[in-house]
Amino acid sequence: MINRRTTLRWLAAAPVASGLAAAVGLAAEPAVREIRISAKKFEFTPSSVTARVGEPVMLLLSSEDRIHGFKMPDFNLRTDIVPGVVTAVQLTPDRAGSFSYFCDIFCGDGHEDMGGTMLVEG
């Protein structure tokens, strides 16, 4: 038989049980941070971005003028950036450091200077 005392015990235990569930790893996944990078003849804007180790990052890549490439060899990323289309690339950096990205589709004189850096902080 459930009496008033039993009901009060259950009500007192409920917040403790829900707190334990959160403590054992049932917490939500970290939010994905969006970083927008625009490409146009000979430059990426911004040319430097930052992230943290273990932080999920969504790179939203767009082109203002022509097809460009986006390559970040240290994270094995490579995609085309087509004008009028936002290309999304997700990564979660697993180490700290400074990592280069660059255009790998020739776009004219000055192409060799088209690059940027992602600084990943520990």
Short mmCIF file of C-alpha atoms in Angstrom, two decimals:
data_model
loop_
_atom_site.label_atom_id
_atom_site.label_comp_id
_atom_site.label_asym_id
_atom_site.label_seq_id
_atom_site.Cartn_x
_atom_site.Cartn_y
_atom_site.Cartn_z
CA MET A 1 0.00 0.00 0.00
CA ILE A 2 1.30 3.43 -0.92
CA ASN A 3 0.92 5.93 1.83
CA ARG A 4 1.84 9.56 2.22
CA ARG A 5 5.32 8.77 3.58
CA THR A 6 6.18 6.54 0.57
CA THR A 7 4.96 9.21 -1.85
CA LEU A 8 7.14 11.85 -0.15
CA ARG A 9 10.20 9.58 -0.38
CA TRP A 10 9.65 9.09 -4.13
CA LEU A 11 9.23 12.82 -4.66
CA ALA A 12 12.43 13.53 -2.74
CA ALA A 13 14.39 10.92 -4.72
CA ALA A 14 13.36 12.09 -8.20
CA PRO A 15 15.73 15.10 -8.43
CA VAL A 16 18.63 12.97 -7.18
CA ALA A 17 17.95 10.30 -9.82
CA SER A 18 17.79 12.84 -12.63
CA GLY A 19 21.04 14.43 -11.43
CA LEU A 20 22.75 11.03 -11.45
CA ALA A 21 21.59 10.39 -15.01
CA ALA A 22 23.26 13.61 -16.16
CA ALA A 23 26.43 12.78 -14.22
CA VAL A 24 26.89 9.38 -15.90
CA GLY A 25 27.17 10.86 -19.39
CA LEU A 26 23.64 11.36 -20.60
CA ALA A 27 24.40 15.04 -21.23
CA ALA A 28 23.81 16.57 -24.67
CA GLU A 29 26.51 16.64 -27.35
CA PRO A 30 28.44 19.92 -27.66
CA ALA A 31 26.96 22.40 -30.10
CA VAL A 32 28.58 22.73 -33.52
CA ARG A 33 30.12 26.19 -34.01
CA GLU A 34 29.75 27.69 -37.49
CA ILE A 35 32.63 29.52 -39.16
CA ARG A 36 31.93 31.32 -42.45
CA ILE A 37 34.78 31.61 -44.96
CA SER A 38 34.35 33.44 -48.25
CA ALA A 39 36.62 32.93 -51.26
CA LYS A 40 37.29 35.37 -54.06
CA LYS A 41 40.13 35.83 -56.48
CA PHE A 42 43.36 35.34 -54.51
CA GLU A 43 42.00 35.50 -50.94
CA PHE A 44 39.94 33.86 -48.23
CA THR A 45 38.02 36.06 -45.79
CA PRO A 46 38.77 35.69 -42.97
CA SER A 47 42.27 34.43 -43.61
CA SER A 48 42.62 33.27 -40.01
CA VAL A 49 40.08 31.37 -37.89
CA THR A 50 40.26 29.76 -34.45
CA ALA A 51 38.86 26.60 -32.90
CA ARG A 52 39.44 24.45 -29.83
CA VAL A 53 40.55 20.84 -29.57
CA GLY A 54 37.45 18.64 -29.41
CA GLU A 55 35.09 21.45 -30.51
CA PRO A 56 32.89 20.46 -33.46
CA VAL A 57 33.21 23.11 -36.17
CA MET A 58 31.15 23.55 -39.34
CA LEU A 59 33.00 25.48 -42.05
CA LEU A 60 30.50 27.26 -44.31
CA LEU A 61 32.40 27.99 -47.52
CA SER A 62 31.21 30.32 -50.27
CA SER A 63 32.68 31.87 -53.43
CA GLU A 64 32.07 35.39 -54.65
CA ASP A 65 33.42 35.02 -58.18
CA ARG A 66 34.43 31.60 -59.55
CA ILE A 67 35.05 28.00 -58.58
CA HIS A 68 37.74 27.70 -55.93
CA GLY A 69 39.11 24.76 -54.04
CA PHE A 70 39.47 24.39 -50.28
CA LYS A 71 42.15 22.07 -48.98
CA MET A 72 43.32 21.55 -45.39
CA PRO A 73 45.74 18.61 -45.60
CA ASP A 74 46.30 18.25 -41.84
CA PHE A 75 42.63 17.27 -41.39
CA ASN A 76 42.27 15.52 -44.75
CA LEU A 77 39.69 18.07 -45.97
CA ARG A 78 39.15 18.88 -49.64
CA THR A 79 36.14 20.34 -51.45
CA ASP A 80 35.15 22.62 -54.31
CA ILE A 81 33.59 26.00 -53.54
CA VAL A 82 31.04 26.88 -56.23
CA PRO A 83 29.64 30.42 -56.67
CA GLY A 84 26.10 30.77 -55.33
CA VAL A 85 26.34 27.63 -53.19
CA VAL A 86 27.33 27.35 -49.53
CA THR A 87 29.46 24.25 -49.04
CA ALA A 88 29.44 22.86 -45.49
CA VAL A 89 32.39 20.87 -44.16
CA GLN A 90 32.45 19.64 -40.56
CA LEU A 91 35.49 18.75 -38.50
CA THR A 92 36.42 18.27 -34.87
CA PRO A 93 40.09 19.16 -34.37
CA ASP A 94 41.90 16.46 -32.41
CA ARG A 95 45.14 18.36 -31.76
CA ALA A 96 46.35 21.89 -31.10
CA GLY A 97 48.43 23.86 -33.56
CA SER A 98 48.38 26.11 -36.59
CA PHE A 99 46.98 24.45 -39.71
CA SER A 100 47.02 25.88 -43.23
CA TYR A 101 44.21 25.87 -45.76
CA PHE A 102 44.49 26.97 -49.37
CA CYS A 103 42.83 27.08 -52.77
CA ASP A 104 43.90 24.14 -54.92
CA ILE A 105 42.16 25.21 -58.14
CA PHE A 106 44.21 27.64 -60.23
CA CYS A 107 42.39 30.98 -60.45
CA GLY A 108 45.00 33.24 -62.08
CA ASP A 109 48.14 35.18 -61.18
CA GLY A 110 48.18 35.50 -57.40
CA HIS A 111 46.60 32.07 -56.85
CA GLU A 112 49.69 30.84 -55.01
CA ASP A 113 49.01 33.40 -52.24
CA MET A 114 45.40 32.27 -51.67
CA GLY A 115 45.45 30.63 -48.28
CA GLY A 116 44.68 30.93 -44.61
CA THR A 117 45.27 29.44 -41.19
CA MET A 118 43.17 27.68 -38.58
CA LEU A 119 44.59 28.10 -35.08
CA VAL A 120 43.44 25.25 -32.84
CA GLU A 121 43.87 25.96 -29.13
CA GLY A 122 44.18 23.23 -26.51
#
